[in-house]
Amino acid sequence: SVATAWKARYEAQQEILKWPAEIAANENFMRAFGRFNPPEIYPTNSGKGREGELRVYASNIKKQMERIVKDVLRAKWIFDPAYENVKLTPEEELAKFAVVWNNDNQRLWNRKLTQFRGWDGNDIDFQAPIPLQMYMLQQDLWLLEAMFEIIREVNGDATANDLAKIKKIDHIAFGRETGGILGELTSVQMGGAEGGMMPGGGPPAGMMDRGAPSMGGAVSGDGFNWNASPKAFHGRYVDAAFNPLSADVVFDVINATKGDSGLPDANVELIVAKRVPVRIAVRMDEREIPNFLKACANSPFVFEIHQMRKDRHVPGQGISFNGEDRAGSGGGILGGMDRGGMDRGGMDRGMRMGGGAGRESGASAGGAGGRGGSSATVQSGVETRLNYDIDVEFFGIVKIYNPPNETYLKKVIGILDEQAQNNPANNASSTAPRIAVN
């Protein structure tokens, strides 16, 4: 039953986990890179000897971005050659596109598509990613497409901005670019009417700044050193507590399935799936939030939204290319929120959800009638408002499932069975131990 559940999750994601057609048509590329799944089993990160195939990827991957922005999201990709000589007024753009995507966030994504040298161990003197960079970027594009599909589902047939339920994307990020880990929720009353800073400028009582980078270096509040490894995937995945995982841990656990080295000591769940942090901020019709959460839960890539905040975020704050401003900048999603009068932690008007449903903490279900989280905002129920659009940010994880490995799964279950039999507390029970794959 565990193997069946694992297989079902994996197969659902295959709808999107496909190489772009232009790249898949290159037999040399597919022979070199197409058979490594999960990509963490690729034996080396050197691009030497594969420069031609890697250039094929670099020259074609922009077309995938152009396609998913235009056809799935129904927005304007400012780097699309089709718009280089076309000048549209703001009114024309709103009439032509369902969603407006923040230009600064688009520039960050374009940088991901074009800048590779100097990151993740890439010291090759040509404009292309090395293998693990390529796999990581492609993973990001698959996740981006999945999120665009969710937005498309909420927006329905809308082809103009005024008809869309989700009108604007302020920012969207995955992995180490999300800028931090989850904060602890506190009651909105603890920080005044808007749940912000306590009198005297300190954070609300009980607010834990677990994920904020220290102001003096690249070691985060939970002790993770972002500069400890030049490898790709360093800090990209997180454990169950949202603590980032080093590249060495990720590769050691996933590659343990290839030999007889036994069960890893920790993070064994990486063999089944990797957890990628996700952060997205949008302007949307507040009444559509439940539908957005439902679409996240029903996506082939199940986006597990754990926290949400309304009228609080600043577009792009705490998000940077490859997390480059973590060291000394306070740029994390938690550490950066005390700039400009924002509440430190910022999740006090948030929502904790499991599987796409939950309850608000300390704020009325109606939310704020205006924008910006000002203490002067008039609270009113959605049924009495003329404008339902609010700025809202979602934070959580998405799991990327590895190909099912029944041989290794039986080994894991065998070890758990043996542990259960040797545990005196289990002697009185005849119930076999169970593993849940969710």
XYZ file of C-alpha atoms in Angstrom:
438
model
C 0.000 0.000 0.000
C 2.909 2.336 0.719
C 4.472 1.550 -2.645
C 1.115 2.139 -4.358
C 0.715 5.553 -2.722
C 4.274 6.521 -3.617
C 3.745 5.428 -7.229
C 0.472 7.375 -7.492
C 2.118 10.607 -6.311
C 5.070 10.150 -8.632
C 2.942 9.370 -11.689
C 0.685 12.393 -11.070
C 3.718 14.666 -11.363
C 4.753 13.174 -14.705
C 2.143 15.402 -16.372
C 4.570 18.295 -15.895
C 7.951 16.563 -15.366
C 8.776 16.485 -19.069
C 11.737 18.017 -20.839
C 10.738 20.867 -23.179
C 10.110 19.610 -26.717
C 13.034 21.532 -28.224
C 15.419 19.886 -25.752
C 13.865 16.417 -25.811
C 14.322 16.360 -29.595
C 18.106 16.438 -29.160
C 19.166 12.791 -28.911
C 22.631 13.599 -27.566
C 21.166 15.646 -24.742
C 18.638 12.995 -23.745
C 21.299 10.287 -23.905
C 23.549 12.312 -21.618
C 21.010 13.621 -19.102
C 17.558 12.177 -19.672
C 18.060 8.920 -17.790
C 19.057 10.365 -14.401
C 15.999 10.452 -12.169
C 16.215 11.751 -9.509
C 18.883 14.175 -10.738
C 20.811 13.874 -7.479
C 22.157 10.526 -8.694
C 24.031 12.240 -11.550
C 27.632 11.140 -10.918
C 29.435 14.478 -11.386
C 28.778 18.188 -11.566
C 31.424 18.829 -14.207
C 30.270 20.134 -17.541
C 33.480 19.190 -19.304
C 32.855 17.048 -22.333
C 29.164 17.971 -22.375
C 29.457 21.599 -23.443
C 27.442 21.035 -26.636
C 24.470 19.460 -24.878
C 24.518 22.071 -22.124
C 24.495 24.862 -24.694
C 21.457 23.215 -26.272
C 19.708 23.524 -22.933
C 20.799 27.139 -22.323
C 19.691 28.290 -25.771
C 16.272 26.613 -25.631
C 15.134 26.942 -22.036
C 13.999 30.544 -22.529
C 11.372 29.255 -24.951
C 9.789 27.193 -22.177
C 9.478 30.298 -20.000
C 7.956 32.299 -22.868
C 5.470 29.494 -23.494
C 4.253 28.954 -19.930
C 3.933 32.687 -19.221
C 1.964 33.323 -22.405
C -0.131 30.161 -22.715
C -0.591 29.050 -19.091
C -0.432 32.191 -16.960
C -1.695 34.495 -19.740
C 0.707 37.267 -18.803
C 3.455 39.267 -20.472
C 7.028 37.961 -20.226
C 9.010 41.154 -20.625
C 11.945 39.263 -22.184
C 9.816 37.656 -24.885
C 11.226 38.757 -28.284
C 7.646 39.154 -29.486
C 7.300 42.279 -27.335
C 10.691 43.869 -28.009
C 9.296 46.302 -30.588
C 5.728 46.429 -29.314
C 4.845 49.319 -27.027
C 1.632 48.878 -25.069
C 0.083 51.406 -22.748
C -0.771 50.206 -19.208
C -4.437 50.167 -20.188
C -3.718 48.038 -23.252
C -1.696 45.583 -21.184
C -4.515 45.202 -18.654
C -6.928 44.499 -21.493
C -4.563 42.041 -23.207
C -3.272 39.991 -20.253
C -5.130 38.277 -17.412
C -2.253 38.576 -14.928
C 0.359 41.258 -14.324
C 3.688 39.790 -13.171
C 6.009 42.143 -11.290
C 8.897 43.196 -13.548
C 11.531 42.928 -10.796
C 10.559 39.330 -10.085
C 10.644 38.605 -13.816
C 14.184 39.995 -13.946
C 15.218 37.638 -11.160
C 13.798 34.676 -13.090
C 15.496 35.822 -16.287
C 18.769 35.974 -14.381
C 18.190 32.355 -13.363
C 17.792 31.489 -17.040
C 20.952 33.250 -18.166
C 23.535 33.526 -15.354
C 25.355 30.381 -14.265
C 29.072 30.986 -13.869
C 30.244 31.613 -10.314
C 27.426 29.639 -8.698
C 27.051 26.009 -7.590
C 30.589 25.094 -8.548
C 30.308 26.402 -12.105
C 33.740 27.584 -13.241
C 33.293 26.613 -16.904
C 34.061 29.453 -19.304
C 30.916 29.316 -21.435
C 27.404 30.652 -21.001
C 25.595 27.493 -19.949
C 24.762 25.695 -16.705
C 26.725 22.717 -15.479
C 24.650 19.535 -15.038
C 23.337 19.929 -11.488
C 22.571 23.609 -12.111
C 20.590 22.564 -15.155
C 18.603 19.982 -13.219
C 17.877 22.501 -10.462
C 16.728 25.169 -12.928
C 14.528 22.713 -14.786
C 12.973 21.658 -11.488
C 12.179 25.311 -10.772
C 10.533 25.736 -14.165
C 8.379 22.658 -13.633
C 7.248 24.029 -10.270
C 6.609 27.429 -11.828
C 4.458 25.852 -14.522
C 2.495 23.945 -11.872
C 1.828 27.171 -9.933
C 0.807 28.961 -13.138
C -1.666 26.138 -13.784
C -3.137 26.759 -10.320
C -3.522 30.474 -11.018
C -5.055 29.644 -14.394
C -7.565 27.342 -12.702
C -8.629 30.083 -10.265
C -8.867 32.678 -13.043
C -10.862 30.417 -15.313
C -11.510 31.812 -18.789
C -10.516 35.382 -17.923
C -8.378 36.932 -20.647
C -8.299 40.508 -19.295
C -7.017 41.716 -15.953
C -10.286 43.192 -14.708
C -11.980 39.799 -15.114
C -9.273 37.802 -13.315
C -9.556 36.667 -9.698
C -5.762 36.670 -9.285
C -4.712 39.919 -10.929
C -1.059 40.340 -10.041
C 1.991 38.336 -8.975
C 4.292 40.379 -6.745
C 6.829 37.594 -6.382
C 7.204 33.859 -6.629
C 10.214 31.892 -5.422
C 11.290 28.342 -4.643
C 14.081 26.801 -2.587
C 16.811 28.988 -1.176
C 15.384 32.078 -2.853
C 12.324 32.063 -0.596
C 14.461 33.818 2.007
C 13.846 31.896 5.221
C 11.712 29.407 7.099
C 8.353 29.516 8.800
C 7.776 31.838 11.738
C 5.790 31.170 14.869
C 2.235 32.546 14.870
C 1.059 34.921 17.580
C -2.300 36.469 18.297
C -2.985 39.678 16.401
C -3.955 41.401 19.674
C -0.415 40.979 20.979
C 0.826 43.618 18.561
C -2.037 46.100 18.619
C -4.890 46.519 16.203
C -2.880 45.327 13.235
C -0.723 42.782 15.006
C 2.473 44.664 14.222
C 5.335 45.827 16.416
C 4.797 46.067 20.129
C 5.166 49.518 21.747
C 8.854 50.304 22.013
C 9.733 48.726 18.652
C 10.257 45.099 19.705
C 8.649 42.081 18.100
C 5.393 40.726 19.542
C 5.884 38.548 22.596
C 6.378 34.922 21.719
C 7.460 35.645 18.130
C 10.382 33.378 17.307
C 12.770 34.515 14.604
C 14.069 31.012 13.920
C 14.997 31.441 10.289
C 16.454 34.925 10.150
C 20.054 35.195 9.031
C 22.422 36.582 11.605
C 23.477 40.149 10.929
C 27.154 39.269 11.005
C 27.489 36.465 8.485
C 25.935 33.719 6.434
C 24.910 31.446 9.313
C 21.156 31.525 9.818
C 19.337 31.594 13.118
C 19.114 27.807 13.194
C 22.853 27.401 12.582
C 22.724 26.591 8.871
C 25.748 27.885 6.978
C 24.675 28.929 3.496
C 28.272 29.338 2.357
C 29.463 25.944 3.597
C 29.171 24.219 0.226
C 29.552 25.376 -3.372
C 27.431 22.461 -4.586
C 24.122 22.802 -6.339
C 21.075 21.965 -4.185
C 22.783 23.320 -1.030
C 19.952 24.743 1.086
C 17.352 24.040 -1.592
C 15.434 21.353 0.295
C 14.167 21.445 3.885
C 13.342 18.855 6.521
C 9.989 18.433 8.262
C 10.753 21.409 10.534
C 11.591 23.660 7.548
C 15.291 23.615 8.383
C 17.421 23.777 5.202
C 19.465 20.710 4.288
C 23.035 20.760 3.068
C 23.949 19.415 -0.349
C 26.019 16.654 1.262
C 23.048 15.367 3.252
C 20.807 15.361 0.187
C 23.238 13.506 -2.064
C 24.320 11.028 0.635
C 20.760 9.978 1.490
C 19.458 9.727 -2.076
C 22.517 7.847 -3.310
C 22.309 5.379 -0.418
C 19.738 3.478 -2.482
C 22.391 2.514 -5.041
C 24.477 0.361 -2.709
C 24.250 -1.853 0.355
C 25.322 0.812 2.817
C 22.131 0.426 4.819
C 19.556 2.942 5.954
C 20.737 6.552 6.433
C 20.754 7.794 10.004
C 18.483 10.771 9.321
C 16.352 12.455 6.643
C 15.427 9.091 5.167
C 12.268 10.692 3.707
C 14.477 12.220 0.981
C 14.458 8.793 -0.632
C 10.727 9.203 -1.231
C 10.381 12.950 -1.825
C 12.201 16.249 -1.427
C 10.540 19.230 0.258
C 11.036 22.528 -1.598
C 9.993 25.761 0.161
C 7.628 27.911 -1.881
C 6.647 31.540 -1.421
C 4.185 33.452 -3.599
C 2.614 36.874 -3.142
C -0.339 37.993 -5.243
C -3.148 40.507 -5.456
C -6.390 38.608 -5.608
C -10.077 38.560 -4.791
C -10.174 37.656 -1.109
C -13.234 35.471 -1.627
C -11.173 33.212 -3.908
C -8.565 32.285 -1.271
C -10.308 28.960 -0.438
C -10.384 28.084 -4.159
C -6.683 28.906 -4.475
C -5.868 26.663 -1.505
C -8.019 23.886 -2.949
C -6.217 24.155 -6.295
C -2.862 24.020 -4.493
C -3.909 20.838 -2.711
C -5.205 19.216 -5.914
C -2.243 20.110 -8.119
C -0.055 17.268 -9.470
C 2.603 19.005 -7.404
C 0.761 19.300 -4.098
C 1.571 22.758 -2.737
C 1.146 22.521 1.035
C 0.357 26.061 2.206
C 1.339 26.385 5.859
C 1.121 30.117 6.444
C -0.511 33.131 4.896
C -0.568 36.832 5.594
C -2.799 39.587 4.262
C -1.811 43.133 3.292
C 1.622 42.704 4.888
C 4.263 41.841 2.319
C 6.499 44.165 0.327
C 6.994 42.899 -3.251
C 10.329 41.123 -3.566
C 11.421 41.703 0.017
C 13.771 38.996 1.268
C 13.973 37.332 -2.169
C 17.242 37.364 -4.095
C 18.988 35.414 -6.832
C 20.322 32.186 -5.296
C 19.799 33.775 -1.868
C 22.896 35.905 -2.527
C 22.068 38.611 0.036
C 21.618 36.297 3.003
C 25.003 37.115 4.523
C 24.834 40.236 6.629
C 21.685 41.648 5.063
C 18.889 40.335 7.244
C 17.251 39.478 3.945
C 15.287 36.427 5.020
C 11.515 36.325 5.031
C 11.653 36.695 8.808
C 14.858 38.631 9.324
C 14.024 41.267 6.735
C 10.526 42.138 7.846
C 11.446 44.711 10.468
C 12.642 47.127 7.786
C 10.330 49.929 6.767
C 7.977 49.446 9.696
C 7.018 45.902 8.809
C 6.282 43.526 11.657
C 9.193 41.235 12.454
C 8.069 37.731 11.586
C 5.028 39.082 9.827
C 2.981 35.927 10.172
C 0.835 37.108 13.089
C -2.133 37.685 10.816
C -1.379 34.392 9.197
C -3.139 31.160 8.709
C -1.838 27.652 9.396
C -3.172 25.135 6.977
C -2.877 21.392 6.570
C -3.741 20.080 3.136
C -5.278 23.345 1.996
C -7.619 24.200 4.855
C -7.236 25.945 8.164
C -8.224 28.821 10.405
C -7.133 32.391 10.777
C -5.108 33.366 13.813
C -6.246 36.524 15.508
C -7.820 38.229 12.484
C -11.415 38.298 11.341
C -12.273 36.204 8.318
C -13.178 39.352 6.433
C -9.626 40.677 6.529
C -8.510 44.170 5.689
C -10.592 46.363 3.445
C -7.587 48.315 2.146
C -3.926 47.646 1.430
C -0.641 48.020 3.245
C -1.632 46.812 6.719
C -2.073 50.360 8.046
C -3.553 50.763 11.504
C -6.035 53.164 9.902
C -7.467 50.401 7.712
C -11.189 50.032 8.154
C -12.235 46.462 8.896
C -15.364 45.299 7.101
C -16.874 42.003 6.059
C -16.509 40.981 2.441
C -20.262 41.199 1.967
C -20.209 44.998 2.494
C -17.169 45.926 0.411
C -17.030 47.236 -3.132
C -13.451 46.071 -3.778
C -12.483 42.575 -2.734
C -8.885 42.643 -3.964
C -6.189 42.271 -1.305
C -2.454 41.630 -1.272
C -1.782 38.198 0.170
C 1.345 36.065 0.562
C 1.466 32.287 0.904
C 4.343 30.253 2.313
C 4.734 26.489 2.421
C 6.359 23.546 0.686
C 5.933 21.404 -2.402
C 7.134 17.803 -2.531
C 8.941 16.417 -5.553
C 8.644 12.646 -5.582
C 11.442 10.357 -6.693
C 10.760 7.237 -8.788
C 9.324 4.493 -6.564
C 11.957 2.115 -5.220
C 10.135 -0.928 -3.871
C 13.353 -2.840 -3.146
C 14.635 -0.138 -0.854
C 11.189 0.435 0.630
C 11.028 -3.235 1.675
C 14.414 -2.804 3.327
C 13.109 0.202 5.264
C 9.955 -1.641 6.334
C 12.023 -4.659 7.354
C 14.188 -2.508 9.618
C 11.126 -0.859 11.156
C 9.520 -4.257 11.727
C 12.669 -5.467 13.479
C 12.795 -2.340 15.619
C 9.153 -2.769 16.555
C 9.641 -6.414 17.545
C 12.622 -5.525 19.706
C 10.698 -2.778 21.486
C 9.108 -4.164 24.697
C 6.378 -1.534 24.459
C 5.109 -3.203 21.289
C 4.967 -6.756 22.636
C 1.385 -6.412 23.806
C 0.203 -5.263 20.409
C -0.316 -7.371 17.325
C -0.668 -4.341 15.054
C 2.061 -4.146 12.447
C 3.971 -0.872 12.212
C 2.761 1.492 9.520
C 4.384 4.106 7.318
C 2.344 7.016 5.977
C 3.152 8.560 2.631
C 1.227 11.783 2.209
